[in-house]
Amino acid sequence: MKIRIDKSACVGNARCANISEELFPLDDDGYIKVTEVDVPPGMEQLAKRGARACPERVIHIIEE
Amino acid sequence: MTESKLSAAVATPDHVPASLVYDFDYYHDPALCADPHMRVMDLLKSAPPIFWTPRNNGHWVLAGHSANFEAARDVEAFSSEIFPRDQMAELLAQLEETMGRIPLAVPINLDPPMHTKYRQPLQKVFSPKTINALSGSIRALAVELIDEIVDKGQCEFMTAMAEPLPVQVFLKMLGLPLERLAEYRELVSEHLSSVDSSNAILTMQKVVAAMRDTIIERRDNPQDDILSMLWKVEIDGAPVSLEDMENYAILLFIAGLDTVMQGMGHGFRHLALNPDLQDELRAEPEKIKQASEEMLRRYTFTVPPRRVSRDMEFQGVSMKKDERALLYLPAADLDAREFAEPDSFNMSRERAHIAFNAGPHRCLGSHLARVELQIVYEEFLARMPKFKLDPKRPPTFHGGHVLGVDTLHLVWEV
Ligand code: HEM
Ligand code: SF4
């Protein structure tokens, strides 16, 4: 599973990192740092929860 | 609240079909002032998701979730500059001739790209990192306030907790002298009663005057506080000016005090009405984080205003340039199309709410607000026995841009 993040639309409210700091690392200003993440096996549920938690809905799950 | 308090209804413009007209005075609606979120639930059932009300000079209300979400993110169509920029400049120039400099709460009232320039520097100041560093001192302040009332068996929660805590956090965070707490509390209450009236500008000027000496002092002798941090930021590559600093100070005063206060008011009323929830959270404090989040959704309470920037069709509704539209976020977060059984309190919801709005203006203080609210729930529940509403003095509320609690009398056994 992969996550794609529409970084330009992130407004920096860290709801994703609140679910998992490992999957959704933030920069010093609190914006998401990455645009694409390969979800390690076993973390698929966390990835989905992170995507649902984003108020801006900019985190997209790409099922493989 | 009596009928006579309602603002006069104005004639509905021709382009608004009768099917979209719904009579709602967002300040004085009697049911809203009696029990705000009960009325909001009713509004969702009885009014269209986007409607026109003839009250308060006539304006749009976006009630549905999808209307709010889309409008909040379309800052070109829905401007935060409530008067067009040239009109605003003229108005300000006129007022300043007699009143002196008027501080402006940038960037909440600006559109991109100007908005971005003024918001960007604040982002670091309010990042999760900076705020988490404050949580120890916020907890100490909360405990102090609770200690003062725990033996009394009763309190008026708004004056005992909900108002002093955010004000103290504000002073501490900005680096303003704590000895002047009383003066600032006075200014806050003056601000709350003058909001949306012509005295509002005067109050803002007083707030700035109260802070000016500390602001200047921090420029010359930086310390470990937000005023000192803000002096180091650059706006569009240029150093901040004293005027920018005053604007930021006003912004934080307006955005960060009344809001946290009302978040606590609605949350503690819910807890007082639901002793089982109190028990559950006392037994499992790790659930408080989710509970606090669900409180924000269940009792979303801010109503940001917008100006329609051009003639347009929005979700099938024809709107005209310079009409006003309210983002009625309290309704968005109670919309059954988005949240199943919206009026039930359900801590396991995962869908994000928009109590802090969405899009470029999304609340910058959300981390701070969340930390303050969570700490208050934790410490209050840990230190207080079961509390309930005082049956003799039921809570009172107000409408407007912040659906608020005026008084909340709680009682407990000592
Ligand atoms: C539970 C408490 C709070 C709620 C519900 C809340 C809600 C909101 C909302 C809905 C907006 C968007 C306004 C708009 O779209 O026009 C906003 C903006 C803002 N809030 Fe908060 N707020 C809270 C607490 C705070 C705190 C504690 C601070 C800081 C001290 C703060 C600072 C700001 C700032 C600076 C903005 C302007 C952001 C911009 O325009 O880019 N807020 N808030
Ligand atoms: S939750 Fe969404 S908007 Fe917030 S930081 Fe994460 S990606 Fe950005």
Coordinates of N, CA and C in Angstrom, one line a residue, chain B residues 212-353:
Chain B
R212 N 1.4 47.7 24.6 CA 2.5 48.4 23.8 C 3.8 48.4 24.5
D213 N 3.8 48.7 25.8 CA 5.1 48.8 26.4 C 5.9 47.5 26.5
T214 N 5.1 46.4 26.7 CA 5.8 45.1 26.7 C 6.3 44.7 25.3
I215 N 5.5 45.1 24.3 CA 5.9 44.8 22.9 C 7.2 45.4 22.6
I216 N 7.3 46.7 23.0 CA 8.5 47.4 22.7 C 9.7 46.9 23.5
E217 N 9.4 46.6 24.8 CA 10.4 46.1 25.7 C 11.0 44.8 25.1
R218 N 10.2 43.9 24.5 CA 10.7 42.6 24.0 C 11.5 42.8 22.7
R219 N 11.2 43.9 22.0 CA 12.1 44.2 20.8 C 13.5 44.4 21.3
D220 N 13.6 45.2 22.4 CA 14.9 45.5 22.8 C 15.6 44.5 23.7
N221 N 14.8 43.7 24.5 CA 15.3 42.7 25.3 C 14.5 41.4 25.1
P222 N 14.9 40.6 24.0 CA 14.1 39.4 23.7 C 14.2 38.4 24.9
Q223 N 13.0 37.7 25.1 CA 13.0 36.7 26.1 C 12.4 35.4 25.4
D224 N 12.1 34.4 26.3 CA 11.6 33.2 25.8 C 10.1 33.3 25.7
D225 N 9.5 34.1 24.9 CA 8.1 34.2 24.7 C 7.7 34.5 23.3
I226 N 6.4 34.5 23.0 CA 5.9 34.7 21.7 C 6.1 36.1 21.1
L227 N 6.0 37.1 21.9 CA 6.3 38.5 21.4 C 7.7 38.6 20.9
S228 N 8.6 38.0 21.7 CA 10.0 38.0 21.3 C 10.2 37.2 20.0
M229 N 9.6 36.1 19.9 CA 9.7 35.2 18.7 C 9.1 36.0 17.5
L230 N 8.0 36.7 17.7 CA 7.4 37.4 16.6 C 8.3 38.5 16.1
W231 N 9.0 39.2 17.0 CA 9.9 40.3 16.5 C 11.0 39.7 15.5
K232 N 11.2 38.4 15.6 CA 12.3 37.9 14.8 C 11.8 37.4 13.4
V233 N 10.5 37.4 13.2 CA 10.0 36.9 11.9 C 10.1 38.0 10.9
E234 N 10.0 37.5 9.6 CA 10.0 38.5 8.5 C 8.7 38.3 7.8
I235 N 8.1 39.5 7.3 CA 6.9 39.4 6.5 C 7.3 39.8 5.1
D236 N 7.2 38.8 4.2 CA 7.6 39.1 2.8 C 9.0 39.6 2.7
G237 N 9.9 39.1 3.5 CA 11.3 39.5 3.4 C 11.7 40.7 4.2
A238 N 10.7 41.4 4.8 CA 11.0 42.6 5.6 C 10.8 42.4 7.1
P239 N 11.6 43.1 7.9 CA 11.4 42.9 9.4 C 10.0 43.4 9.8
V240 N 9.5 42.8 10.8 CA 8.1 43.2 11.3 C 8.2 44.7 11.9
S241 N 7.2 45.4 11.7 CA 7.1 46.7 12.3 C 6.3 46.7 13.6
L242 N 6.3 47.8 14.3 CA 5.5 47.9 15.6 C 4.0 47.7 15.2
E243 N 3.6 48.2 14.1 CA 2.2 48.1 13.7 C 1.8 46.6 13.4
D244 N 2.8 45.9 12.7 CA 2.5 44.5 12.5 C 2.3 43.8 13.8
M245 N 3.2 44.1 14.8 CA 3.2 43.4 16.1 C 1.9 43.7 16.8
E246 N 1.4 44.9 16.7 CA 0.1 45.3 17.3 C -1.0 44.5 16.7
N247 N -0.9 44.4 15.4 CA -2.0 43.6 14.7 C -2.0 42.2 15.1
Y248 N -0.8 41.6 15.2 CA -0.7 40.2 15.6 C -1.3 40.1 17.1
A249 N -1.0 41.0 17.9 CA -1.4 40.9 19.3 C -2.9 40.9 19.4
I250 N -3.5 41.8 18.5 CA -5.0 41.9 18.5 C -5.6 40.6 17.9
L251 N -5.0 40.1 16.9 CA -5.5 38.8 16.3 C -5.5 37.7 17.4
L252 N -4.5 37.6 18.1 CA -4.4 36.5 19.1 C -5.4 36.8 20.2
F253 N -5.6 38.0 20.6 CA -6.5 38.4 21.6 C -8.0 38.0 21.2
I254 N -8.3 38.3 20.0 CA -9.7 38.1 19.5 C -9.9 36.6 19.2
A255 N -8.8 35.9 18.7 CA -9.1 34.5 18.2 C -8.8 33.5 19.3
G256 N -8.1 33.9 20.3 CA -7.6 32.8 21.2 C -8.3 32.8 22.6
L257 N -9.1 33.8 22.9 CA -9.6 33.8 24.3 C -11.1 33.4 24.4
D258 N -12.0 34.1 23.7 CA -13.4 33.8 23.8 C -13.6 32.3 23.3
T259 N -12.8 31.9 22.3 CA -13.0 30.6 21.7 C -12.7 29.5 22.7
V260 N -11.5 29.5 23.3 CA -11.2 28.4 24.2 C -12.2 28.4 25.3
M261 N -12.6 29.6 25.8 CA -13.6 29.8 26.8 C -14.9 29.1 26.5
Q262 N -15.4 29.3 25.3 CA -16.6 28.7 24.9 C -16.5 27.2 24.7
G263 N -15.3 26.7 24.2 CA -15.1 25.3 24.1 C -15.3 24.6 25.4
M264 N -14.7 25.2 26.5 CA -14.9 24.7 27.8 C -16.3 24.8 28.3
G265 N -17.0 25.9 28.0 CA -18.3 26.0 28.5 C -19.2 24.9 27.9
H266 N -19.2 24.7 26.6 CA -20.1 23.7 26.0 C -19.7 22.3 26.5
G267 N -18.4 22.1 26.6 CA -17.9 20.7 27.0 C -18.3 20.4 28.5
F268 N -18.1 21.4 29.4 CA -18.5 21.1 30.8 C -20.0 21.0 31.0
R269 N -20.7 21.7 30.2 CA -22.2 21.6 30.3 C -22.5 20.1 29.9
H270 N -21.9 19.6 28.8 CA -22.2 18.3 28.4 C -21.8 17.3 29.5
L271 N -20.7 17.5 30.1 CA -20.2 16.6 31.2 C -21.2 16.6 32.3
A272 N -21.6 17.8 32.7 CA -22.5 18.0 33.8 C -23.9 17.3 33.6
L273 N -24.3 17.2 32.3 CA -25.5 16.6 32.0 C -25.4 15.1 31.8
N274 N -24.1 14.6 31.7 CA -23.9 13.2 31.5 C -22.9 12.6 32.5
P275 N -23.4 12.3 33.7 CA -22.6 11.7 34.8 C -21.9 10.4 34.4
D276 N -22.5 9.6 33.5 CA -21.9 8.4 33.1 C -20.6 8.6 32.3
L277 N -20.7 9.7 31.5 CA -19.5 10.0 30.7 C -18.4 10.5 31.7
Q278 N -18.7 11.2 32.7 CA -17.7 11.6 33.7 C -17.1 10.4 34.3
D279 N -17.9 9.4 34.7 CA -17.4 8.2 35.3 C -16.5 7.5 34.3
E280 N -16.9 7.4 33.1 CA -16.1 6.6 32.1 C -14.7 7.3 31.9
L281 N -14.7 8.6 31.9 CA -13.5 9.3 31.6 C -12.6 9.4 32.9
R282 N -13.2 9.3 34.1 CA -12.4 9.2 35.3 C -11.7 7.9 35.4
A283 N -12.5 6.8 34.9 CA -11.9 5.5 35.0 C -10.9 5.3 33.9
E284 N -11.1 5.9 32.8 CA -10.2 5.7 31.6 C -9.7 7.0 31.1
P285 N -8.9 7.7 31.8 CA -8.5 9.1 31.3 C -7.8 9.1 30.0
E286 N -7.3 7.9 29.5 CA -6.7 7.9 28.2 C -7.8 8.2 27.1
K287 N -9.1 8.1 27.5 CA -10.1 8.4 26.5 C -10.4 9.9 26.3
I288 N -9.8 10.7 27.2 CA -10.1 12.1 27.3 C -9.8 12.8 25.9
K289 N -8.7 12.4 25.3 CA -8.3 13.0 24.1 C -9.4 12.9 23.0
Q290 N -10.0 11.7 22.9 CA -11.0 11.5 21.9 C -12.3 12.2 22.3
A291 N -12.5 12.2 23.7 CA -13.7 12.9 24.2 C -13.7 14.4 23.8
S292 N -12.5 14.9 24.0 CA -12.3 16.4 23.8 C -12.5 16.7 22.3
E293 N -12.1 15.8 21.4 CA -12.3 16.0 20.0 C -13.8 15.9 19.6
E294 N -14.5 14.9 20.2 CA -15.9 14.7 19.9 C -16.7 15.9 20.5
M295 N -16.3 16.5 21.6 CA -16.9 17.7 22.1 C -16.8 18.8 21.1
L296 N -15.6 19.0 20.5 CA -15.5 20.1 19.5 C -16.4 19.9 18.3
R297 N -16.6 18.6 17.9 CA -17.5 18.3 16.8 C -19.0 18.6 17.2
R298 N -19.4 17.9 18.3 CA -20.8 18.0 18.8 C -21.2 19.4 19.1
Y299 N -20.3 20.2 19.6 CA -20.6 21.6 19.9 C -19.7 22.6 19.2
T300 N -19.6 22.4 17.9 CA -18.9 23.4 17.1 C -19.5 24.7 17.3
F301 N -18.8 25.8 17.5 CA -19.4 27.0 17.9 C -19.0 28.3 17.2
T302 N -18.1 28.3 16.2 CA -17.8 29.5 15.6 C -18.4 29.6 14.2
V303 N -18.7 30.9 13.8 CA -19.5 31.2 12.6 C -18.7 32.2 11.8
P304 N -17.7 31.8 11.0 CA -16.9 32.8 10.3 C -17.7 33.5 9.1
P305 N -17.6 34.8 9.0 CA -18.3 35.5 7.9 C -17.5 35.6 6.6
R306 N -18.2 35.6 5.5 CA -17.5 35.7 4.2 C -18.3 36.7 3.3
R307 N -17.6 37.2 2.3 CA -18.3 38.1 1.3 C -18.2 37.4 -0.1
V308 N -19.3 37.3 -0.8 CA -19.3 36.6 -2.1 C -18.6 37.6 -3.0
S309 N -17.5 37.1 -3.7 CA -16.7 38.1 -4.4 C -17.1 38.4 -5.8
R310 N -18.0 37.5 -6.4 CA -18.5 37.8 -7.8 C -19.8 37.1 -7.9
D311 N -20.5 37.5 -9.0 CA -21.8 36.8 -9.3 C -21.4 35.3 -9.6
M312 N -22.1 34.4 -9.1 CA -21.8 33.0 -9.3 C -22.9 32.0 -9.0
E313 N -22.7 30.8 -9.5 CA -23.6 29.7 -9.1 C -22.8 28.9 -8.1
F314 N -23.3 28.7 -6.9 CA -22.6 27.9 -5.9 C -23.5 26.7 -5.5
Q315 N -23.1 25.5 -5.8 CA -23.9 24.3 -5.5 C -25.3 24.5 -5.9
G316 N -25.5 25.1 -7.1 CA -26.8 25.2 -7.7 C -27.6 26.5 -7.2
V317 N -26.9 27.3 -6.4 CA -27.6 28.5 -5.9 C -26.9 29.7 -6.5
S318 N -27.8 30.6 -7.0 CA -27.2 31.8 -7.6 C -27.0 32.9 -6.6
M319 N -25.7 33.3 -6.5 CA -25.3 34.4 -5.5 C -24.8 35.6 -6.3
K320 N -24.9 36.7 -5.6 CA -24.4 38.0 -6.3 C -23.3 38.6 -5.5
K321 N -22.4 39.3 -6.3 CA -21.3 39.9 -5.8 C -21.6 40.8 -4.5
D322 N -20.8 40.7 -3.5 CA -20.9 41.5 -2.3 C -22.0 41.1 -1.4
E323 N -22.7 40.0 -1.7 CA -23.6 39.5 -0.7 C -22.8 38.8 0.5
R324 N -23.4 38.8 1.6 CA -22.7 38.2 2.8 C -23.1 36.7 2.9
A325 N -22.2 35.9 3.4 CA -22.5 34.5 3.6 C -21.8 34.1 4.9
L326 N -22.6 33.4 5.7 CA -22.0 32.9 7.0 C -21.6 31.4 6.8
L327 N -20.4 31.0 7.2 CA -20.0 29.6 7.3 C -20.6 29.1 8.6
Y328 N -21.7 28.5 8.5 CA -22.3 28.1 9.8 C -21.8 26.7 10.2
L329 N -20.5 26.8 10.7 CA -19.8 25.5 11.0 C -20.5 24.7 12.1
P330 N -21.2 25.3 13.0 CA -21.9 24.4 14.0 C -22.9 23.4 13.3
A331 N -23.5 23.9 12.2 CA -24.4 23.0 11.5 C -23.7 22.0 10.7
A332 N -22.5 22.5 10.1 CA -21.8 21.5 9.2 C -21.4 20.3 10.0
D333 N -21.0 20.5 11.3 CA -20.5 19.3 12.1 C -21.7 18.5 12.7
L334 N -22.9 19.0 12.5 CA -24.1 18.2 12.9 C -24.9 17.7 11.7
D335 N -24.3 17.8 10.5 CA -25.0 17.4 9.3 C -25.0 15.8 9.2
A336 N -26.2 15.3 9.2 CA -26.4 13.8 9.2 C -25.8 13.2 7.9
R337 N -25.7 14.0 6.8 CA -25.1 13.5 5.6 C -23.6 13.2 5.8
E338 N -23.0 13.8 6.8 CA -21.6 13.6 7.0 C -21.3 12.8 8.3
F339 N -22.1 13.0 9.3 CA -21.9 12.3 10.6 C -23.1 11.5 11.0
A340 N -23.0 10.2 11.0 CA -24.2 9.4 11.3 C -24.7 9.7 12.7
E341 N -26.0 9.8 12.9 CA -26.6 10.1 14.2 C -25.8 11.3 14.8
P342 N -25.9 12.4 14.2 CA -25.0 13.6 14.5 C -25.1 14.0 16.0
D343 N -26.4 13.9 16.6 CA -26.5 14.4 17.9 C -26.0 13.5 19.0
S344 N -25.7 12.2 18.6 CA -25.2 11.4 19.7 C -23.7 11.6 19.9
F345 N -23.3 11.5 21.1 CA -21.8 11.7 21.5 C -21.1 10.4 21.3
N346 N -20.2 10.4 20.3 CA -19.6 9.1 20.0 C -18.1 9.3 19.8
M347 N -17.4 8.8 20.8 CA -15.9 9.1 20.9 C -15.2 8.3 19.8
S348 N -15.8 7.3 19.2 CA -15.0 6.5 18.2 C -15.2 7.0 16.8
R349 N -15.7 8.2 16.6 CA -15.8 8.7 15.2 C -14.4 9.0 14.7
E350 N -14.2 8.7 13.4 CA -12.8 9.0 12.9 C -12.9 10.1 11.9
R351 N -14.0 10.4 11.3 CA -14.2 11.4 10.3 C -13.8 12.8 10.9
A352 N -12.9 13.5 10.3 CA -12.5 14.8 10.8 C -13.6 15.8 10.8
H353 N -13.7 16.6 11.9 CA -14.7 17.7 12.0 C -14.1 18.9 11.5

